[in-house]
Coordinates of C-alpha atoms in Angstrom, one line a residue:
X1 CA 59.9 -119.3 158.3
X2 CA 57.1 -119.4 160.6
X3 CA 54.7 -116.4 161.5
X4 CA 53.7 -115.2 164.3
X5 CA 51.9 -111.4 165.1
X6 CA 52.4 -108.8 167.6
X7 CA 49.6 -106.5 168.3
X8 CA 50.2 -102.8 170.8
X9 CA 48.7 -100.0 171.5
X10 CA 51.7 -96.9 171.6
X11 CA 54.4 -97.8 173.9
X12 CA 52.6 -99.3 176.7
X13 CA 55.0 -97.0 179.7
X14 CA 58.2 -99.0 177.2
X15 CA 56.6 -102.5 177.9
X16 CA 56.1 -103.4 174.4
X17 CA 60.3 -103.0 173.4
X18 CA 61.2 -105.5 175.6
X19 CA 58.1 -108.1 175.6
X20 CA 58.4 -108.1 171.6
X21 CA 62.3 -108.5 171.9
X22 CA 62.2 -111.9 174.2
X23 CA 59.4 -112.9 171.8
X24 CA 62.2 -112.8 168.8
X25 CA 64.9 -114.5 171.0
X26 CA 62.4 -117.4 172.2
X27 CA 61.2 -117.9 168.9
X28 CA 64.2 -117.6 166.7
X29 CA 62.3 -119.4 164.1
X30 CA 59.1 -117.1 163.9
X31 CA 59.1 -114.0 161.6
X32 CA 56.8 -111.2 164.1
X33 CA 54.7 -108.9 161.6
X34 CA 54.0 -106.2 164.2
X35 CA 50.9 -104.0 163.9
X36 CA 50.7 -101.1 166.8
X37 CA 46.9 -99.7 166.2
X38 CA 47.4 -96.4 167.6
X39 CA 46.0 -93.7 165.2
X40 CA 47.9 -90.3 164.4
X41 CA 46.7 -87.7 166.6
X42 CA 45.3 -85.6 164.2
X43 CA 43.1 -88.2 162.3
X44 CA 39.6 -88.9 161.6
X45 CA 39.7 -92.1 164.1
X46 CA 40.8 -89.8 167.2
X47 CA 37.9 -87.4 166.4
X48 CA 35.2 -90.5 166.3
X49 CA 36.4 -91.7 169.5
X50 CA 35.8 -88.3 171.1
X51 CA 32.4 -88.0 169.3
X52 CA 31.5 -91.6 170.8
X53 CA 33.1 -91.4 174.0
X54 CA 31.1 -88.2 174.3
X55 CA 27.5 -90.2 173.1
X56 CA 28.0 -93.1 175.7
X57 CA 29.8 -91.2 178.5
X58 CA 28.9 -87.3 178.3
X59 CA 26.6 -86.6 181.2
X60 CA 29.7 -88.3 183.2
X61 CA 32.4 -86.4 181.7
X62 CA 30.4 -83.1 182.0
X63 CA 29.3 -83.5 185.7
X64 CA 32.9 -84.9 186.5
X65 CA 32.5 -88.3 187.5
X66 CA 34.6 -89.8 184.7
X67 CA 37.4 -87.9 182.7
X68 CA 37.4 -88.2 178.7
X69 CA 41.2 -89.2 179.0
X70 CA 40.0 -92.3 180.8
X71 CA 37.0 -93.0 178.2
X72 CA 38.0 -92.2 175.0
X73 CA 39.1 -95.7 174.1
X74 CA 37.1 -97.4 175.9
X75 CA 33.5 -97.7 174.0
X76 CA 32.0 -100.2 171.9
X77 CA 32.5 -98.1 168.7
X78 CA 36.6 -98.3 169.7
X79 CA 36.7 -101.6 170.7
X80 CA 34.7 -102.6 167.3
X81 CA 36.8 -100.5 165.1
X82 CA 40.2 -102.1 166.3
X83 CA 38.5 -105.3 166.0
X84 CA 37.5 -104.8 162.1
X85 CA 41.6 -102.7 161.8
X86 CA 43.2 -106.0 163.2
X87 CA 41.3 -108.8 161.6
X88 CA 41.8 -106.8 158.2
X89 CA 45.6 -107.2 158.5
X90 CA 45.6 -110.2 159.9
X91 CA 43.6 -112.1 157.2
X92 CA 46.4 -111.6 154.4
X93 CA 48.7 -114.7 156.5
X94 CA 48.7 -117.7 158.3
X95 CA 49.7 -117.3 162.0
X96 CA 51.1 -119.9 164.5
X97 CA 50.3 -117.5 166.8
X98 CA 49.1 -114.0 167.5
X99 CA 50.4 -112.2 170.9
X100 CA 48.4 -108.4 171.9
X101 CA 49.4 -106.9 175.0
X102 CA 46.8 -104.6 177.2
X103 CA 43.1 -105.4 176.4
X104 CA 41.6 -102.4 175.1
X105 CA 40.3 -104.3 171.9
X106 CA 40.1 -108.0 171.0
X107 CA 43.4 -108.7 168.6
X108 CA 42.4 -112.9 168.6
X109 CA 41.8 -114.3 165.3
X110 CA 39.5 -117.3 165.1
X111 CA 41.3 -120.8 164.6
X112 CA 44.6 -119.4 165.9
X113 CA 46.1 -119.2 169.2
X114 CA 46.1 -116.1 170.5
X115 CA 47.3 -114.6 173.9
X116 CA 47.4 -111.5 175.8
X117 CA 49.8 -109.6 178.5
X118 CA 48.0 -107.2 180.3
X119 CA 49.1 -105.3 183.3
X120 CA 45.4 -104.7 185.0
X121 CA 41.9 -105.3 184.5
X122 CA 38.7 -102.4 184.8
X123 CA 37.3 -104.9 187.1
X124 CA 40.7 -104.8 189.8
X125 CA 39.7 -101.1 190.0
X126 CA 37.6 -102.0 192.6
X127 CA 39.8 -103.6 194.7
X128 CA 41.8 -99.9 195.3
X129 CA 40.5 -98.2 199.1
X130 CA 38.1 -95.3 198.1
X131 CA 38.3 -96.0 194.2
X132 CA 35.2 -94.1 193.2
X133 CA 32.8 -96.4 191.5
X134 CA 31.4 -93.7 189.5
X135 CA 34.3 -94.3 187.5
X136 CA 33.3 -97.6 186.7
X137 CA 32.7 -98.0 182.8
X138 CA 29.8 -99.1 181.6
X139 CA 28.3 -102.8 180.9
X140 CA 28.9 -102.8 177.1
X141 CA 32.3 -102.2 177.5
X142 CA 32.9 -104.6 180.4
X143 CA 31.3 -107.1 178.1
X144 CA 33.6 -106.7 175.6
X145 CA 36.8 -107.2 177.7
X146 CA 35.3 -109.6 179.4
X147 CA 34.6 -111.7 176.2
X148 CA 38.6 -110.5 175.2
X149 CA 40.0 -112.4 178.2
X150 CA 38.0 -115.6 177.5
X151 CA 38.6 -115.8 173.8
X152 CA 42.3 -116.1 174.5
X153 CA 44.0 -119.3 174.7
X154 CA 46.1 -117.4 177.8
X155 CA 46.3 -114.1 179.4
X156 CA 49.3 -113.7 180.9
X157 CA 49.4 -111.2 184.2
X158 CA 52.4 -109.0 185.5
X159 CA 51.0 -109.7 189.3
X160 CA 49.0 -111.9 191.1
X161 CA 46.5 -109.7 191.9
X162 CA 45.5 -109.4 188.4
X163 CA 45.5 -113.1 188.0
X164 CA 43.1 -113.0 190.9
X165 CA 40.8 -110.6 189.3
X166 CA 40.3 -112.3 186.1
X167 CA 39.5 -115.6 188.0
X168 CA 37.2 -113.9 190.6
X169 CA 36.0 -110.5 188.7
X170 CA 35.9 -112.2 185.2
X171 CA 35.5 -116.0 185.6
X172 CA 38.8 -117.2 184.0
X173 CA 39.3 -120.6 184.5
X174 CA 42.2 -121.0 187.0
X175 CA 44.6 -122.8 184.0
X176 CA 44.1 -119.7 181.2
X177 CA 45.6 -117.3 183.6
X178 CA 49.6 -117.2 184.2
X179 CA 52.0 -115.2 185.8
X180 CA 55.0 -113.7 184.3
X181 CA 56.0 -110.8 186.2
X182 CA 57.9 -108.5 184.4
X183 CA 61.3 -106.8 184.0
X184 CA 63.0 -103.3 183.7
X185 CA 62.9 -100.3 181.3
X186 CA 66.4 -99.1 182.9
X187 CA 69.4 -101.2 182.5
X188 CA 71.3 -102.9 184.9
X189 CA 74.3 -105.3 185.4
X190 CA 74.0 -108.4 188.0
X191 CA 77.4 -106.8 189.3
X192 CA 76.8 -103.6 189.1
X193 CA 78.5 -101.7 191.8
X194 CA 76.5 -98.9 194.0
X195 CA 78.1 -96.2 196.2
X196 CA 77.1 -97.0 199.8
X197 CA 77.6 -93.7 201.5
X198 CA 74.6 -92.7 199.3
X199 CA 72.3 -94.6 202.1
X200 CA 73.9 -91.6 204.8
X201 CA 72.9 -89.2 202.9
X202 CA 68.9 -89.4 203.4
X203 CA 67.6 -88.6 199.8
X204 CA 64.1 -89.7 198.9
X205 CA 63.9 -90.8 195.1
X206 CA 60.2 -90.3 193.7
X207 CA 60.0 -91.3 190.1
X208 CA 56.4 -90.8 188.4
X209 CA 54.7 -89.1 185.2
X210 CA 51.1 -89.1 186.5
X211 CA 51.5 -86.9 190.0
X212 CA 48.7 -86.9 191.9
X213 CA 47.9 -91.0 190.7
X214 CA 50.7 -91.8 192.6
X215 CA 50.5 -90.0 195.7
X216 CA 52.9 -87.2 194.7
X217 CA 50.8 -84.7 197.1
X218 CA 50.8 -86.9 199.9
X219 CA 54.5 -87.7 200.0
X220 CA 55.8 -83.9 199.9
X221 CA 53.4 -83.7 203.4
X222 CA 54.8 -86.9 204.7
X223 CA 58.3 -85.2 204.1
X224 CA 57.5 -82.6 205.9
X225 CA 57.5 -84.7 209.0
X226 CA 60.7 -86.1 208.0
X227 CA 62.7 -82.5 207.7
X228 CA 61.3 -81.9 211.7
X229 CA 63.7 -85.3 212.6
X230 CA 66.1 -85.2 209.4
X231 CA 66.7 -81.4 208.2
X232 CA 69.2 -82.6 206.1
X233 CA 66.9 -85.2 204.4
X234 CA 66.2 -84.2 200.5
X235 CA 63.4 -84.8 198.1
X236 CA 63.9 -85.3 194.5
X237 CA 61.4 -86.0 192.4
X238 CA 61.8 -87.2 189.0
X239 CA 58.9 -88.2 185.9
X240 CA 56.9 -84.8 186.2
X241 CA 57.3 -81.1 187.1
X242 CA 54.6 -80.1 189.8
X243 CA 55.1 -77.0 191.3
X244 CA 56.4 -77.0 194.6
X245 CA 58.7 -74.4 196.3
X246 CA 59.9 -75.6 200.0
X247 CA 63.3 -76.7 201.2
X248 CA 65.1 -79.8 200.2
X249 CA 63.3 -80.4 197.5
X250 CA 64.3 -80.7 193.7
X251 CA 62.0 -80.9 190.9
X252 CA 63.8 -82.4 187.7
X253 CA 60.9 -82.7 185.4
X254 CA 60.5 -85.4 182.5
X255 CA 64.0 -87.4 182.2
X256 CA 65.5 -89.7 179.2
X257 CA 66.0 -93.1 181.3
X258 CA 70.3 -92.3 181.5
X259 CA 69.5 -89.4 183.6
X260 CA 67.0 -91.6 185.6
X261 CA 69.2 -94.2 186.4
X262 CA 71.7 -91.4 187.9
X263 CA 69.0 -90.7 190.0
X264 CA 68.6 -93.9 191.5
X265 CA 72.5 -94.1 191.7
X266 CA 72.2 -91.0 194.3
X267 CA 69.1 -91.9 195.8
X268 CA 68.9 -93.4 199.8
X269 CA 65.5 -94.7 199.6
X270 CA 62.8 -94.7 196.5
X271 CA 59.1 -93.5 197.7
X272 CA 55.8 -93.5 195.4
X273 CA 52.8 -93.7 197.8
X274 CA 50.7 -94.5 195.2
X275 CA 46.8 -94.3 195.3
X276 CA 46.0 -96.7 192.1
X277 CA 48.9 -98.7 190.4
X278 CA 48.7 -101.5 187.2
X279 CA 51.9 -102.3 188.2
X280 CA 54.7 -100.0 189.0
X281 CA 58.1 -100.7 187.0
X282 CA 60.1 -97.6 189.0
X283 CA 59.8 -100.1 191.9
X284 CA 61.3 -102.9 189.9
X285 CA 64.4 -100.4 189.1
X286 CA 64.8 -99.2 192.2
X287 CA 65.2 -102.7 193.7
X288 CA 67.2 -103.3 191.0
X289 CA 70.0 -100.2 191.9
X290 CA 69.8 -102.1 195.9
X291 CA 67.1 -99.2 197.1
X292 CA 65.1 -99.4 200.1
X293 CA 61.4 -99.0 199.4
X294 CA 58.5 -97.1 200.9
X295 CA 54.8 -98.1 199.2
X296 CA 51.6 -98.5 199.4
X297 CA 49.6 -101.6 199.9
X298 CA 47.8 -101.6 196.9
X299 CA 47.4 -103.9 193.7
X300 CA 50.6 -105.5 192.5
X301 CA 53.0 -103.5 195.1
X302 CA 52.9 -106.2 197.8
X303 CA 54.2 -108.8 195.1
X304 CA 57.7 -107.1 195.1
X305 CA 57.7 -104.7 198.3
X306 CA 57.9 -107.3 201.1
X307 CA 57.1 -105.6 204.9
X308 CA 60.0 -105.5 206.6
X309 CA 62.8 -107.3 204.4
X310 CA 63.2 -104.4 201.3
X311 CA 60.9 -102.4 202.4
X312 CA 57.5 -100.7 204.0
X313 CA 54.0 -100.8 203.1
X314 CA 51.6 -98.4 204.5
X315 CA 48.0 -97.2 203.5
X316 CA 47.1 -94.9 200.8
X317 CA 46.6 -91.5 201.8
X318 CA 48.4 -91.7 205.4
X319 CA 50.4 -88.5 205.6
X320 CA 51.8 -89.8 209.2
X321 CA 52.2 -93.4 208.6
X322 CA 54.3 -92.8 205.2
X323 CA 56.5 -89.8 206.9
X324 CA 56.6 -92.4 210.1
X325 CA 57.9 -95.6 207.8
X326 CA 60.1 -92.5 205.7
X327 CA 62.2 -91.5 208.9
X328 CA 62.6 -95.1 209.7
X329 CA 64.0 -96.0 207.1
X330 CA 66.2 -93.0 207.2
X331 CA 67.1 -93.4 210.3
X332 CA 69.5 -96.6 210.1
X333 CA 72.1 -96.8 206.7
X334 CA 72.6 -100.6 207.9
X335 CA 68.6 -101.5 207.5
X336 CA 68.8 -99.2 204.4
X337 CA 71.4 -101.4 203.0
X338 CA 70.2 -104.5 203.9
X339 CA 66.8 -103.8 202.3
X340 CA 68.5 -103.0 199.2
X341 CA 70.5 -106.2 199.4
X342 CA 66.9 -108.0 199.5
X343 CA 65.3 -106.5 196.8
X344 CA 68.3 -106.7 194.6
X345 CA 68.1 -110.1 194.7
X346 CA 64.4 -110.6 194.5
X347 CA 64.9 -109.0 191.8
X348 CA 67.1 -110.9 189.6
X349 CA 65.1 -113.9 191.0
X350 CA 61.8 -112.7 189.7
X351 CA 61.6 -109.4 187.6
X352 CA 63.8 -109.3 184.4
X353 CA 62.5 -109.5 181.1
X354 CA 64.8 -112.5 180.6
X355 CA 63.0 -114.6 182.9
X356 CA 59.4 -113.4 181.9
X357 CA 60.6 -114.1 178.1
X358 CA 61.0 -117.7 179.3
X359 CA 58.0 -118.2 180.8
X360 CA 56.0 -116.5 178.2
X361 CA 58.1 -119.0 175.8
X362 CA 56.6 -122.1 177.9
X363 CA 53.4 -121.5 178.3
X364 CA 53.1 -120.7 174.2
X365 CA 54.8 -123.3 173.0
X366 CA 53.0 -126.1 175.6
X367 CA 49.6 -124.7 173.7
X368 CA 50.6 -124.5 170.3
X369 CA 52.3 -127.9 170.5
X370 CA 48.1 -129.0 171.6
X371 CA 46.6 -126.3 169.5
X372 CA 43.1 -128.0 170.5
X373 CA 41.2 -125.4 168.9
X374 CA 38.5 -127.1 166.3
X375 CA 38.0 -124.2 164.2
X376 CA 42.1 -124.1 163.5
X377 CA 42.0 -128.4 163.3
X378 CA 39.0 -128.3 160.5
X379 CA 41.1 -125.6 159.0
X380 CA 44.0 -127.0 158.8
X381 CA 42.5 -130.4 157.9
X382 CA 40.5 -128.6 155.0
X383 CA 43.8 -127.3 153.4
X384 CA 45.6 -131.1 153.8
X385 CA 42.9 -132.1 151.6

């Protein structure tokens, strides 16, 4: 049987399941050996990364212009350690291919085919209104994952904005970059059925674990606009327990993805005004349970929210715009409906993990079928002889 490696960091928000389970069902033939290179939280390596983190980024931390949960893996002494971890348990076999998703170290091994899924770039930072660049990391760093996206024979993309950075922000040639979307981390049937009367009863659905990243702040203003038109209108917010006390709205806290589905079942619209987003896979399952959808127009969001068919887009931190587009939406079942409808289906058109497994599956096999690569050739060539 034929070998192929998959390399992760932790759980990547439940990415790396699913990408690694289409990997086995495209390549029935392959055996995966699957090496996830985040270290115990206690060990030696954690503590080196702070100590680094703290040598190359420390008058940042301590003045506040970059956080040490932001930096801590991202410095040349990281990025070099992985490098030596992978390569190490790589060497023992012969790969067809290797496969890494996120690029916080390069997982390539020379003379084999190697490819990455990533969900963002540093670089697309920029492109978010009012980003600080202060928070930009520094050259070193941007060198190395820089030199990580060119290594790879293709970097796969959940959005076309990302696609668009690497071309424009990193100098990928237009053919190594593809594409794939991406699919759900809660489950759902084509023909699943959905209560209707849940669209009359004006529930906002936020679902998020990082609060104030995603706008959380901004939407419980905005829905104070909407209780002055709809004083029945509720708020529930899902992912994280901030601590808010007004009326209408429910704070459930961290939830296992059952009792998250339930609350897209009772949901009328989903809402996560987002300020910086990689991607956004609670918008994918809202679509997918026929919600409505009030965003931002930021990074990947306009690839799946489309103005005016399943849903709005406004601007990041625009209390009256988002509580304007809220009541809207509230405002007509019909429209709430038909949104739902639209999104549903772009949906199963576009974002399950079925359909990204394909077109992983094509784009892999078209390059190992060339496998141009000179060092792999005069490898391969040396062990014929």
């Amino acid at each position: 049987m034929k070998k192929a490696a998959f390399i992760k960091y932790g759980s990547f928000s439940h990415i790396n399941e699913s990408v690694l389970a289409e990997l086995r069902k495209n390549f029935p033939d392959y055996d995966f050996d699957v090496f996830d290179l985040m270290p115990d939280k206690y060990s030696m390596e954690v503590f080196m990364s702070l100590l680094f983190c703290l040598r190359e980024y420390g008058d940042d931390i301590l003045t506040g212009r970059k956080k040490i949960m932001n930096t801590y893996n991202r410095t040349a002494w990281f990025f070099n350690k992985k490098r030596h971890q992978i390569l190490s348990k790589l060497a023992a076999r012969d790969y067809a291919f290797t496969f890494q998703t996120q690029a916080l170290f390069d997982a390539g091994k020379p003379g084999t085919p190697h490819f990455i899924y990533t969900d963002h770039t540093h670089l697309a930072n920029l492109q978010y209104p009012g980003w600080n660049r202060d928070q930009l990391l520094n050259r070193s760093w941007i060198a190395l994952e820089t030199a990580t996206f060119r290594r790879a024979s293709m970097v796969f993309t959940m959005s076309s904005n990302i696609t668009r950075s690497l071309i424009r922000d990193y100098d990928l040639p237009a053919e190594k970059v593809t594409c794939v979307y991406s699919g759900s981390n809660v489950t759902v049937s084509l023909n699943e059925k959905f209560d209707e009367n849940r669209f009359s009863g004006k529930n906002i659905l936020f679902v998020g674990v990082d609060w104030l990243r995603k706008g959380g702040p901004v939407l419980v203003e905005a829905f104070r606009l909407v209780r002055d038109v709809f004083p029945d209108a509720t708020l529930t917010i899902a992912g994280c327990d901030p601590a808010i006390d007004m009326p209408g709205c429910t704070v459930l806290g961290k939830l296992p993805l059952s009792e998250v589905k339930k609350c897209y079942n009772e949901a009328s619209v989903f809402c996560m005004p987002t300020l910086i987003e990689p991607f956004g896979i609670a918008f994918l399952e809202a679509m997918a349970h026929k919600l409505p959808v009030v965003a931002t127009n930021i990074g990947a969001i306009p690839d799946f929210v489309h103005e005016g068919k399943n849903g709005f887009l406004v601007q990041p931190n625009d209390i009256t715009q988002l509580g304007n587009a809220l009541i809207r939406m509230l405002d007509s079942s019909r429209q709430c409906r038909e949104f739902g409808e639209y999104g549903s289906r772009l949906f199963w058109e576009r974002y399950t993990w079925e359909k990204t497994g394909a077109r992983l599956a094509r784009k892999i096999n078209g390059i190992i079928a060339m496998d141009l690569s000179p060092e792999r050739n005069s490898t391969l060539a040396g062990k014929t002889v």
